[in-house]
GROMACS .gro file of C-alpha atoms in nm:
model
  189
    1UNK     CA    1  -1.944   0.864  -1.568
    2UNK     CA    2  -1.661   0.977  -1.320
    3UNK     CA    3  -1.855   1.235  -1.157
    4UNK     CA    4  -2.155   1.005  -1.116
    5UNK     CA    5  -1.875   0.741  -0.962
    6UNK     CA    6  -1.752   1.001  -0.701
    7UNK     CA    7  -2.089   1.113  -0.598
    8UNK     CA    8  -2.217   0.759  -0.537
    9UNK     CA    9  -1.890   0.636  -0.363
   10UNK     CA   10  -1.759   0.923  -0.186
   11UNK     CA   11  -1.781   0.713   0.140
   12UNK     CA   12  -1.607   0.420  -0.050
   13UNK     CA   13  -1.349   0.682  -0.135
   14UNK     CA   14  -1.291   0.809   0.202
   15UNK     CA   15  -1.277   0.485   0.372
   16UNK     CA   16  -1.009   0.405   0.096
   17UNK     CA   17  -0.811   0.730   0.186
   18UNK     CA   18  -0.811   0.621   0.552
   19UNK     CA   19  -0.696   0.263   0.445
   20UNK     CA   20  -0.406   0.417   0.261
   21UNK     CA   21  -0.330   0.601   0.553
   22UNK     CA   22  -0.319   0.286   0.802
   23UNK     CA   23  -0.100   0.151   0.544
   24UNK     CA   24   0.150   0.399   0.520
   25UNK     CA   25   0.193   0.410   0.899
   26UNK     CA   26   0.225   0.053   0.922
   27UNK     CA   27   0.481   0.042   0.625
   28UNK     CA   28   0.699   0.300   0.813
   29UNK     CA   29   0.695   0.092   1.129
   30UNK     CA   30   0.860  -0.225   0.943
   31UNK     CA   31   1.201  -0.245   0.810
   32UNK     CA   32   1.391  -0.534   0.626
   33UNK     CA   33   1.066  -0.672   0.473
   34UNK     CA   34   1.179  -0.876   0.168
   35UNK     CA   35   1.063  -0.743  -0.190
   36UNK     CA   36   0.937  -1.112  -0.248
   37UNK     CA   37   0.667  -1.052  -0.005
   38UNK     CA   38   0.518  -0.715  -0.192
   39UNK     CA   39   0.566  -0.883  -0.549
   40UNK     CA   40   0.371  -1.181  -0.431
   41UNK     CA   41   0.107  -0.949  -0.305
   42UNK     CA   42   0.064  -0.734  -0.608
   43UNK     CA   43   0.050  -1.040  -0.820
   44UNK     CA   44  -0.240  -1.171  -0.632
   45UNK     CA   45  -0.398  -0.854  -0.638
   46UNK     CA   46  -0.367  -0.812  -1.003
   47UNK     CA   47  -0.483  -1.176  -1.068
   48UNK     CA   48  -0.783  -1.151  -0.830
   49UNK     CA   49  -0.866  -0.822  -0.978
   50UNK     CA   50  -0.857  -0.966  -1.352
   51UNK     CA   51  -1.060  -1.243  -1.241
   52UNK     CA   52  -1.323  -1.021  -1.067
   53UNK     CA   53  -1.346  -0.835  -1.388
   54UNK     CA   54  -1.393  -1.119  -1.602
   55UNK     CA   55  -1.659  -1.274  -1.378
   56UNK     CA   56  -1.850  -0.973  -1.383
   57UNK     CA   57  -1.790  -0.921  -1.738
   58UNK     CA   58  -1.904  -1.262  -1.863
   59UNK     CA   59  -2.201  -1.247  -1.620
   60UNK     CA   60  -2.300  -0.954  -1.805
   61UNK     CA   61  -2.271  -1.098  -2.144
   62UNK     CA   62  -2.447  -1.409  -2.038
   63UNK     CA   63  -2.739  -1.223  -1.884
   64UNK     CA   64  -2.764  -1.021  -2.199
   65UNK     CA   65  -2.758  -1.354  -2.445
   66UNK     CA   66  -3.034  -1.507  -2.210
   67UNK     CA   67  -3.226  -1.204  -2.246
   68UNK     CA   68  -3.198  -1.201  -2.641
   69UNK     CA   69  -3.263  -1.573  -2.639
   70UNK     CA   70  -3.593  -1.539  -2.464
   71UNK     CA   71  -3.661  -1.255  -2.762
   72UNK     CA   72  -3.573  -1.493  -3.016
   73UNK     CA   73  -3.353  -1.238  -3.174
   74UNK     CA   74  -2.965  -1.151  -3.144
   75UNK     CA   75  -2.816  -0.818  -3.172
   76UNK     CA   76  -2.498  -0.748  -3.409
   77UNK     CA   77  -2.170  -0.777  -3.217
   78UNK     CA   78  -2.054  -0.425  -3.124
   79UNK     CA   79  -1.698  -0.327  -3.173
   80UNK     CA   80  -1.545  -0.195  -2.847
   81UNK     CA   81  -1.400   0.141  -2.871
   82UNK     CA   82  -1.071   0.251  -2.715
   83UNK     CA   83  -1.251   0.425  -2.459
   84UNK     CA   84  -1.410   0.104  -2.300
   85UNK     CA   85  -1.084  -0.058  -2.327
   86UNK     CA   86  -0.903   0.218  -2.142
   87UNK     CA   87  -1.204   0.226  -1.876
   88UNK     CA   88  -1.162  -0.184  -1.823
   89UNK     CA   89  -0.799  -0.131  -1.790
   90UNK     CA   90  -0.841   0.149  -1.511
   91UNK     CA   91  -1.084  -0.051  -1.339
   92UNK     CA   92  -0.849  -0.356  -1.313
   93UNK     CA   93  -0.594  -0.134  -1.191
   94UNK     CA   94  -0.795   0.026  -0.915
   95UNK     CA   95  -0.941  -0.311  -0.786
   96UNK     CA   96  -0.591  -0.425  -0.784
   97UNK     CA   97  -0.482  -0.110  -0.569
   98UNK     CA   98  -0.751  -0.152  -0.335
   99UNK     CA   99  -0.672  -0.548  -0.300
  100UNK     CA  100  -0.316  -0.454  -0.255
  101UNK     CA  101  -0.383  -0.217   0.013
  102UNK     CA  102  -0.628  -0.428   0.195
  103UNK     CA  103  -0.387  -0.750   0.182
  104UNK     CA  104  -0.102  -0.560   0.301
  105UNK     CA  105  -0.281  -0.420   0.588
  106UNK     CA  106  -0.380  -0.767   0.703
  107UNK     CA  107  -0.036  -0.874   0.652
  108UNK     CA  108   0.164  -0.582   0.805
  109UNK     CA  109  -0.108  -0.623   1.110
  110UNK     CA  110  -0.005  -0.987   1.152
  111UNK     CA  111   0.371  -0.898   1.154
  112UNK     CA  112   0.328  -0.607   1.399
  113UNK     CA  113   0.143  -0.836   1.629
  114UNK     CA  114   0.399  -1.122   1.610
  115UNK     CA  115   0.677  -0.870   1.659
  116UNK     CA  116   0.467  -0.761   2.020
  117UNK     CA  117   0.556  -1.159   2.119
  118UNK     CA  118   0.960  -1.122   2.083
  119UNK     CA  119   1.190  -0.951   2.290
  120UNK     CA  120   1.292  -0.577   2.202
  121UNK     CA  121   1.640  -0.509   2.097
  122UNK     CA  122   1.807  -0.159   2.128
  123UNK     CA  123   2.048  -0.019   1.853
  124UNK     CA  124   2.217   0.282   1.791
  125UNK     CA  125   2.280   0.369   1.433
  126UNK     CA  126   2.473   0.650   1.266
  127UNK     CA  127   2.270   0.897   1.052
  128UNK     CA  128   2.363   0.927   0.689
  129UNK     CA  129   2.136   1.197   0.565
  130UNK     CA  130   1.893   1.430   0.703
  131UNK     CA  131   1.609   1.602   0.468
  132UNK     CA  132   1.394   1.864   0.576
  133UNK     CA  133   1.074   1.984   0.383
  134UNK     CA  134   0.693   1.902   0.434
  135UNK     CA  135   0.776   1.600   0.619
  136UNK     CA  136   1.172   1.567   0.781
  137UNK     CA  137   1.305   1.224   0.804
  138UNK     CA  138   1.644   1.090   0.838
  139UNK     CA  139   1.834   0.808   0.637
  140UNK     CA  140   2.083   0.523   0.761
  141UNK     CA  141   2.145   0.182   0.677
  142UNK     CA  142   1.988  -0.084   0.869
  143UNK     CA  143   2.133  -0.446   0.791
  144UNK     CA  144   2.262  -0.348   0.448
  145UNK     CA  145   1.947  -0.189   0.373
  146UNK     CA  146   1.892   0.225   0.297
  147UNK     CA  147   1.610   0.346   0.507
  148UNK     CA  148   1.445   0.647   0.625
  149UNK     CA  149   1.216   0.721   0.919
  150UNK     CA  150   1.022   1.060   1.004
  151UNK     CA  151   1.141   1.253   1.284
  152UNK     CA  152   1.063   1.572   1.472
  153UNK     CA  153   1.316   1.834   1.372
  154UNK     CA  154   1.491   2.057   1.620
  155UNK     CA  155   1.659   2.380   1.570
  156UNK     CA  156   1.956   2.229   1.422
  157UNK     CA  157   2.067   2.214   1.049
  158UNK     CA  158   2.112   1.893   0.844
  159UNK     CA  159   2.485   1.908   0.838
  160UNK     CA  160   2.508   1.900   1.207
  161UNK     CA  161   2.256   1.617   1.250
  162UNK     CA  162   2.437   1.407   1.020
  163UNK     CA  163   2.767   1.471   1.216
  164UNK     CA  164   2.687   1.487   1.576
  165UNK     CA  165   2.365   1.267   1.569
  166UNK     CA  166   2.253   0.922   1.612
  167UNK     CA  167   1.945   0.733   1.568
  168UNK     CA  168   1.835   0.508   1.851
  169UNK     CA  169   1.592   0.238   1.766
  170UNK     CA  170   1.439   0.009   1.964
  171UNK     CA  171   1.260  -0.284   1.768
  172UNK     CA  172   1.166  -0.647   1.759
  173UNK     CA  173   1.183  -0.908   1.504
  174UNK     CA  174   0.890  -1.066   1.322
  175UNK     CA  175   0.822  -1.267   1.027
  176UNK     CA  176   1.086  -1.305   0.749
  177UNK     CA  177   1.350  -1.162   0.994
  178UNK     CA  178   1.176  -0.804   0.938
  179UNK     CA  179   1.231  -0.548   1.222
  180UNK     CA  180   0.905  -0.365   1.377
  181UNK     CA  181   1.011  -0.048   1.528
  182UNK     CA  182   0.894   0.011   1.864
  183UNK     CA  183   1.067   0.375   1.940
  184UNK     CA  184   1.301   0.580   1.789
  185UNK     CA  185   1.483   0.887   1.879
  186UNK     CA  186   1.743   1.108   1.723
  187UNK     CA  187   2.003   1.169   1.985
  188UNK     CA  188   2.332   1.366   2.012
  189UNK     CA  189   2.642   1.138   2.030
   0.00000   0.00000   0.00000
């Protein structure tokens, strides 16, 4: 069943992967977004996915009932097995995830576009931590909230970056007093 889904819907999955990439890119640009926005978006996505699932589930049941009514015989009701329940649950989770990504992409796009109309602010922030791995990033505190941003590592070790470097942010304000980063640099003090 899963193999058939992947064969038939590979373009959908490719587009979904691209949307997730855009979402991750947009999320790294926005700082100080209230958690309430994410909670409302998640709740809306889950309720919408449940509504979509129920609509199609009962539409299928109604069509089956109309078909059997025309035949003047009704089948015995089948018990749902655990695999069907698990697949229904996973489909709701998957649809919720897709809806969440799409809603957040639209919302983040609006936040970024609104930030382009406001003035830019330049701020120098001390670096609290530096992590190198597959993706290097620096950690800092922005308005009381711990944040991290990717950076291009130089031939300097992590301890020296924390002691001798600062993060220069150029950002503008948008909805919910969030900050949208326009430019970032890791500079020597």
